[in-house]
Amino acid sequence: MASEEVLYVEGGQALHGEVVVQGSKNAALPMIAASLLATEGQTVLHRVPPVKDVLVALQVLRELGARVEYDVERGVAVIDASGDISHRLPEDLSSRFRASVLFVGPLLSRFRRAWIREVGGCTIGSRPTDYHYRGFARLGAEVQGIAGGGFDVVAERLAGSYMYCDLPSHTGVENLVMAASLAEGESVIENAASDPEIVDFVHLLQKMGAEVEGAGTRTVRIRGVKKLRGAEHEVMYDRLDAGMLMMAGAITGGDIRLQGVELDHLGIFTAKLQQMGVHTTQDGDWLRVQGPQTLSPINVVTTFYPGFPTDLQPCIMALACVAKGDSYVRETVFENRLGHIKNLRAFGAQLSPEKDNLVIVHGPARLKGAQVRALDIRAGAACVLAGLAAEGRTSIHNLYQLDRGHAYLEDRLRNLGAKLERL
Ligand code: EPU
């Protein structure tokens, strides 16, 4: 068995210099799934980040029968799904990769059948997929559970329908849009999530020939078409990678410039950073981020877009640990996304979890290097930030989690003057 890789961070360096934000994982994933809808032509995606979740998604496509070329250096994926494609998702990959549910919508749409081995919860919560399957059923599909967990979804025909999400679900909307894109007639998805990744994904679908209106609002309408063809698209920049890098500049009291920050996608997040004393200045394509000597405390409540993103909650909690005074951070999107409290305590931070997923962070803590384990992508990113701010050496284990969402992270941080090494 290969020995586990560990990321060592020698903290205490203020970051300086320039860094480029990667392409968006959460926009690229539904686009990769959507390529299955094209019965002619190739789907060409630019700025596809080589993060582990994307590599697994491309492997799922290959195992389904698509031809996939991925130029990692250029970030270009060329996908041809016009040949024979299986409706059965590869079991080993789909059972350990949550975003595999995104393949069900397009397979159902194109073949009227999809089979998936799906698992239950993950470290951030139970992550149900009931909105997805209820929506497929409303389009006319029969959804049957399979022994051991998963679903066999079969439809004789799919007919446009009224669908809804009880809570605005990000991948739920993407999946239902794909499922309805080749159905007969019109569909509506009410209480849809409005995240920028959904808007970007719908742009690709429109280029493929889909008729979708209202992406980015709470009501999305789809008029089914007869067929879809491959198209070319540049994936948006990753707002979560951008946010993480902005906070790396901020927590070290650094002065960095980032290319690829869409401030429109990060409104409340940027306002919160500014309230903490961080200066941000837009200069053409570049955003300058200057961290103060001492950060101010902050109140954060995570919620659906355009609210404060749950995916940036672990990292801003790391910032709150070193801010002068008490901060209040409440997680409302996922019921179990506070596992990083344990990590942050290992660095010497003072945090009091209260009821209802509220955490009071008592700053400022003098963080000391620690040995920690990345629980998920974003908790891992919080450990990197704490390690950058801490005195002494930090070792981060379980890097697979970090690699699921950030590509070349240590190279990019090293270019900013951080001292880190993967061994
Ligand atoms: N929900 C249900 N039933 C469903 C679907 C969702 O109850 O069928 C609930 C969830 O339990 C949660 C809420 O609705 O309480 C919102 O979850 P959502 O469906 O929006 O999450 P997701 O689509 O599974 C995506 C991102 C996550 C991100 C969330 C929230 C992708 C591939 N994943 O997940 O990203 O945290 O939206 O913004 O787009 C990450 O990148 O680290 C990550 C976890």
XYZ file of C-alpha atoms and ligand atoms in Angstrom:
467
model
C 0.000 0.000 0.000
C 1.364 3.462 -0.887
C 2.208 5.481 2.195
C -0.061 8.394 2.847
C 0.936 11.855 1.620
C 1.164 14.599 4.213
C 1.158 18.357 3.721
C 3.582 20.160 5.996
C 3.036 23.870 6.545
C 5.565 26.109 8.247
C 3.393 29.002 9.392
C 3.946 32.651 10.087
C 4.749 33.987 6.608
C 2.715 36.936 5.311
C 1.733 36.031 1.733
C 2.749 38.322 -1.144
C 2.439 38.054 -4.900
C 0.028 36.901 -7.561
C -2.161 33.826 -7.868
C -4.671 32.555 -10.424
C -8.008 31.106 -9.351
C -8.862 27.667 -10.807
C -11.932 26.760 -12.852
C -15.036 25.912 -10.852
C -15.390 22.329 -9.669
C -19.074 22.682 -8.949
C -19.768 24.125 -12.410
C -17.532 21.619 -14.220
C -19.175 18.564 -12.605
C -22.726 19.096 -13.958
C -21.251 20.105 -17.332
C -19.338 16.831 -17.518
C -22.584 14.995 -16.739
C -24.493 17.101 -19.291
C -22.110 15.993 -22.052
C -24.035 12.677 -21.972
C -27.069 14.452 -23.415
C -25.315 15.150 -26.731
C -26.128 12.529 -29.347
C -23.986 14.293 -31.921
C -20.801 16.350 -31.803
C -18.254 16.811 -29.077
C -18.531 18.761 -25.867
C -15.415 20.857 -25.380
C -14.886 22.362 -21.942
C -12.156 24.861 -21.126
C -10.789 25.803 -17.708
C -11.631 22.383 -16.260
C -9.762 22.123 -12.940
C -7.757 18.909 -12.393
C -9.259 18.311 -8.957
C -9.927 14.724 -7.861
C -13.737 14.997 -8.110
C -13.446 16.136 -11.732
C -11.000 13.321 -12.565
C -13.444 10.808 -11.089
C -16.351 12.338 -13.040
C -14.361 12.031 -16.286
C -13.600 8.414 -15.389
C -17.313 7.785 -14.847
C -17.919 9.071 -18.395
C -15.233 6.764 -19.799
C -16.670 3.754 -17.986
C -20.114 4.603 -19.338
C -18.654 4.420 -22.845
C -17.874 8.040 -23.754
C -14.594 9.050 -25.401
C -12.829 11.519 -23.160
C -9.603 13.417 -23.684
C -8.414 15.680 -20.931
C -5.405 17.948 -21.338
C -4.569 18.715 -17.730
C -2.042 21.454 -18.551
C -4.479 23.407 -20.712
C -7.530 22.436 -18.668
C -9.389 21.293 -21.790
C -11.729 18.289 -21.775
C -13.076 16.946 -25.060
C -15.984 14.547 -24.619
C -17.742 12.498 -27.258
C -20.785 10.676 -25.916
C -22.437 10.063 -29.288
C -21.644 6.311 -29.324
C -22.875 3.441 -27.169
C -23.396 4.567 -23.612
C -24.433 2.381 -20.675
C -27.276 3.460 -18.401
C -25.559 1.741 -15.437
C -23.217 3.926 -13.451
C -19.999 2.138 -12.435
C -20.678 0.848 -8.950
C -17.329 1.418 -7.294
C -17.074 5.032 -8.472
C -20.671 6.097 -7.933
C -20.891 4.668 -4.422
C -17.987 6.772 -3.140
C -18.479 9.923 -5.216
C -21.547 11.891 -4.194
C -21.764 14.045 -7.321
C -22.376 10.849 -9.330
C -26.088 11.504 -8.750
C -25.659 14.223 -11.416
C -25.341 11.508 -14.058
C -28.790 10.118 -13.339
C -30.698 13.073 -14.854
C -28.953 12.992 -18.248
C -28.987 9.178 -18.498
C -32.687 9.104 -17.698
C -33.336 11.885 -20.175
C -31.462 10.231 -23.014
C -32.092 6.507 -22.394
C -35.208 6.595 -20.205
C -33.252 4.554 -17.693
C -30.495 5.066 -15.125
C -29.066 2.699 -12.529
C -26.951 3.983 -9.687
C -25.399 2.577 -6.561
C -25.759 5.496 -4.186
C -24.532 5.840 -0.638
C -26.091 7.667 2.279
C -24.481 10.377 4.369
C -21.043 11.953 4.377
C -19.006 13.887 6.900
C -20.994 17.123 6.473
C -24.467 15.629 6.864
C -26.961 13.074 5.613
C -27.029 14.672 2.113
C -30.382 13.217 0.977
C -31.240 13.133 -2.740
C -35.023 12.916 -2.392
C -35.678 16.137 -4.371
C -33.836 14.631 -7.334
C -35.827 11.383 -7.356
C -39.148 13.012 -6.549
C -38.612 15.293 -9.533
C -37.779 12.348 -11.822
C -40.996 10.666 -10.649
C -43.010 13.780 -11.456
C -41.616 13.648 -14.990
C -43.063 10.130 -15.263
C -40.198 7.895 -14.137
C -40.578 4.931 -11.857
C -37.970 5.031 -9.121
C -37.088 1.697 -7.523
C -34.632 1.204 -4.692
C -31.998 -1.504 -5.272
C -30.753 -3.911 -2.647
C -27.730 -2.496 -0.828
C -28.628 1.134 -1.613
C -29.207 2.959 -4.860
C -31.866 3.353 -7.504
C -33.088 1.970 -10.783
C -34.991 4.763 -12.499
C -37.048 3.807 -15.540
C -39.476 5.764 -17.716
C -41.516 4.825 -20.774
C -41.776 8.466 -21.595
C -40.905 11.671 -19.809
C -43.450 14.469 -19.864
C -42.910 18.061 -18.736
C -44.081 18.637 -15.176
C -44.178 20.900 -12.147
C -41.241 20.154 -9.859
C -39.981 21.797 -6.710
C -37.261 21.678 -4.095
C -38.318 22.026 -0.447
C -34.984 23.760 0.055
C -33.134 25.306 -2.889
C -30.877 22.426 -3.862
C -27.866 23.157 -6.026
C -27.297 19.785 -7.733
C -31.036 19.069 -7.446
C -31.844 21.849 -9.902
C -29.061 20.854 -12.275
C -30.226 17.253 -12.310
C -33.884 18.118 -12.859
C -33.031 20.551 -15.653
C -31.101 17.783 -17.418
C -33.885 15.253 -16.843
C -36.479 17.644 -18.295
C -34.371 18.868 -21.212
C -35.489 16.086 -23.585
C -38.944 15.489 -22.036
C -42.127 16.217 -23.995
C -43.492 19.643 -23.158
C -42.740 22.212 -20.502
C -41.418 21.820 -16.980
C -41.086 24.241 -14.103
C -38.771 23.924 -11.109
C -39.921 26.051 -8.213
C -37.782 27.106 -5.250
C -34.708 26.397 -7.353
C -31.234 27.264 -6.096
C -29.777 30.278 -7.887
C -26.016 29.730 -7.556
C -23.722 31.140 -10.269
C -22.562 27.603 -11.141
C -26.140 26.757 -12.143
C -26.253 29.801 -14.423
C -22.958 28.807 -16.033
C -24.107 25.204 -16.464
C -27.357 26.354 -18.085
C -25.310 28.477 -20.523
C -23.646 25.297 -21.718
C -27.001 23.513 -22.008
C -28.402 26.395 -24.047
C -25.420 26.165 -26.397
C -26.220 22.449 -26.734
C -29.719 23.387 -27.876
C -31.689 23.171 -24.630
C -34.480 25.652 -23.939
C -34.078 26.780 -20.350
C -35.138 30.080 -18.809
C -34.777 31.569 -15.361
C -31.423 30.103 -14.279
C -30.156 32.264 -11.441
C -33.696 32.861 -10.139
C -35.968 30.780 -7.925
C -38.077 29.563 -10.873
C -36.514 27.701 -13.778
C -38.516 26.741 -16.873
C -37.499 24.069 -19.355
C -39.105 23.362 -22.710
C -38.146 19.861 -23.824
C -36.402 19.569 -27.193
C -35.940 16.567 -29.508
C -32.162 16.350 -29.310
C -29.057 18.044 -28.011
C -25.604 18.345 -29.580
C -22.107 18.925 -28.226
C -20.975 22.516 -27.608
C -17.924 24.459 -26.454
C -17.800 26.350 -23.179
C -15.373 27.978 -20.782
C -16.097 27.015 -17.175
C -16.461 29.940 -14.753
C -13.804 30.630 -12.128
C -14.206 28.821 -8.818
C -15.631 31.233 -6.261
C -14.763 28.858 -3.418
C -11.119 28.525 -4.473
C -11.102 32.335 -4.821
C -12.582 32.799 -1.347
C -10.098 30.392 0.184
C -7.127 32.194 -1.421
C -8.470 35.611 -0.403
C -8.623 34.351 3.179
C -5.069 32.962 2.910
C -3.939 36.515 2.133
C -6.090 37.907 4.933
C -5.162 35.496 7.743
C -1.420 35.997 7.186
C -1.654 39.796 7.099
C -0.446 39.517 3.509
C -0.872 41.538 0.337
C -1.824 39.393 -2.658
C -3.324 39.829 -6.107
C -5.734 37.276 -7.526
C -6.827 36.766 -11.100
C -10.237 35.203 -11.636
C -12.263 36.531 -8.718
C -15.819 37.330 -9.802
C -16.826 39.707 -7.018
C -20.457 39.509 -8.167
C -20.421 35.885 -7.017
C -18.927 36.681 -3.622
C -20.961 39.681 -2.444
C -21.749 38.889 1.192
C -18.510 36.982 1.671
C -16.426 39.972 0.526
C -18.476 42.347 2.681
C -17.779 40.123 5.715
C -14.047 40.094 4.977
C -14.104 43.875 4.722
C -15.886 44.051 8.087
C -13.020 41.999 9.475
C -10.652 44.727 8.307
C -9.487 43.191 5.018
C -8.931 45.638 2.141
C -10.013 44.581 -1.323
C -9.307 46.640 -4.431
C -10.317 45.727 -7.950
C -7.738 46.485 -10.628
C -9.011 45.304 -14.013
C -8.865 41.509 -14.020
C -7.070 41.462 -10.711
C -8.260 41.757 -7.138
C -5.846 42.983 -4.503
C -6.415 41.628 -0.993
C -4.568 43.150 1.946
C -4.890 41.610 5.380
C -4.794 43.899 8.424
C -2.394 43.520 11.359
C -5.346 42.407 13.468
C -8.617 40.991 12.143
C -11.936 42.106 13.662
C -14.534 39.556 14.788
C -17.509 38.723 12.612
C -21.043 37.251 12.617
C -21.761 34.742 9.865
C -24.899 32.751 9.049
C -24.539 30.348 6.142
C -27.482 30.036 3.806
C -28.457 29.531 0.195
C -27.058 31.755 -2.545
C -26.739 34.729 -2.452
C -26.283 34.214 1.299
C -22.951 33.403 2.898
C -21.777 30.101 1.298
C -21.615 27.078 3.579
C -18.509 26.017 1.646
C -16.600 29.051 2.964
C -17.769 28.632 6.574
C -14.881 26.429 7.800
C -12.297 28.871 6.405
C -13.889 32.009 7.815
C -14.069 30.204 11.156
C -10.284 29.800 10.956
C -10.016 33.578 10.417
C -12.358 34.231 13.339
C -10.004 32.232 15.592
C -7.308 34.889 15.225
C -9.676 37.892 15.137
C -9.707 40.121 18.216
C -12.953 39.377 20.068
C -15.866 36.958 19.904
C -17.254 35.895 16.514
C -20.554 34.077 15.931
C -20.764 31.525 13.146
C -24.000 29.629 12.437
C -24.281 26.803 9.914
C -27.802 26.356 8.553
C -27.318 24.474 5.261
C -25.805 21.195 6.490
C -26.602 19.667 9.871
C -23.111 18.318 10.504
C -20.618 20.783 9.058
C -18.709 21.748 12.169
C -16.204 18.884 12.332
C -13.359 21.356 11.824
C -13.917 22.740 15.355
C -11.823 19.815 16.569
C -9.117 20.683 14.026
C -9.066 24.352 14.997
C -8.869 23.466 18.693
C -5.784 21.393 17.919
C -4.144 24.669 16.805
C -5.047 26.210 20.170
C -8.212 28.087 19.124
C -11.005 28.669 21.640
C -14.425 27.721 20.296
C -17.724 27.103 22.107
C -20.312 25.165 20.107
C -23.834 26.131 21.192
C -27.141 24.580 20.173
C -28.591 25.019 16.665
C -25.209 24.742 14.948
C -23.985 28.038 16.385
C -20.322 28.384 17.286
C -18.880 31.207 19.332
C -15.252 31.713 18.435
C -13.248 33.411 21.161
C -10.403 35.290 19.555
C -7.666 36.149 19.311
C -5.873 32.827 19.685
C -2.149 32.453 19.129
C -2.268 29.453 16.861
C 0.421 26.823 17.174
C 1.292 24.249 14.506
C -0.732 21.043 14.858
C -1.207 17.589 13.416
C -4.638 17.409 11.776
C -6.726 15.423 9.313
C -8.733 16.987 6.486
C -12.326 15.831 7.072
C -13.683 17.159 3.783
C -12.512 19.657 1.167
C -13.503 22.780 3.030
C -12.479 21.589 6.506
C -9.121 20.703 4.953
C -8.835 24.217 3.521
C -9.506 25.640 7.003
C -6.594 23.556 8.314
C -4.338 25.006 5.610
C -5.333 28.538 6.633
C -4.784 27.836 10.324
C -1.425 26.256 9.459
C -0.389 29.346 7.466
C -1.205 31.579 10.444
C 0.219 29.316 13.149
C 3.654 29.421 14.708
C 5.654 26.327 13.869
C 4.956 23.270 11.806
C 1.576 21.841 10.880
C 1.005 18.470 9.268
C -2.220 17.828 7.389
C -3.271 14.239 6.667
C -6.001 12.729 4.492
C -5.057 15.041 1.611
C -7.397 13.229 -0.758
C -10.154 15.424 0.661
C -8.289 18.657 -0.055
C -7.368 17.430 -3.534
C -11.039 16.777 -4.321
C -11.583 20.534 -4.531
C -8.304 22.429 -4.977
C -5.694 21.846 -7.689
C -2.012 22.735 -7.305
C -2.835 24.385 -3.984
C 0.601 24.055 -2.455
C 2.338 25.273 -5.632
C 0.090 28.296 -5.779
C 0.556 29.115 -2.081
C 4.307 28.547 -2.342
C 4.430 31.118 -5.149
C 2.912 33.530 -2.653
C 5.773 32.869 -0.238
C 4.129 30.230 1.939
C 6.345 27.458 3.213
C 4.670 24.157 2.489
C 5.731 20.795 1.295
C 3.892 17.609 0.391
C 5.729 14.455 1.336
N -31.401 18.498 0.367
C -32.400 17.617 0.669
N -32.808 16.768 -0.315
C -32.259 16.763 -1.549
C -31.244 17.677 -1.859
C -30.826 18.544 -0.865
O -32.923 17.607 1.792
O -32.677 15.971 -2.382
C -30.946 19.448 1.400
C -29.513 19.148 1.866
O -29.479 18.195 2.884
C -29.048 20.511 2.330
C -29.745 21.452 1.350
O -30.838 20.726 0.817
O -29.516 20.767 3.624
C -28.901 21.969 0.231
O -28.142 20.949 -0.357
P -27.788 20.966 -1.905
O -28.622 19.956 -2.583
O -27.828 22.361 -2.407
O -26.296 20.453 -1.900
P -25.633 19.660 -3.077
O -26.252 20.067 -4.344
O -25.574 18.221 -2.733
C -23.795 21.409 -3.661
C -22.308 21.442 -3.744
C -21.744 21.410 -2.327
C -22.295 22.612 -1.573
C -23.823 22.601 -1.584
C -24.452 23.814 -0.941
C -21.806 20.359 -5.829
C -21.237 19.170 -6.523
N -21.826 20.307 -4.496
O -24.139 20.192 -3.011
O -20.349 21.536 -2.469
O -21.843 22.585 -0.234
O -24.294 22.527 -2.959
O -24.063 24.965 -1.602
O -22.199 21.325 -6.453
C -18.094 21.301 -1.857
O -17.797 21.784 -2.969
O -17.248 21.140 -0.924
C -19.490 20.940 -1.597
C -19.849 20.131 -0.584
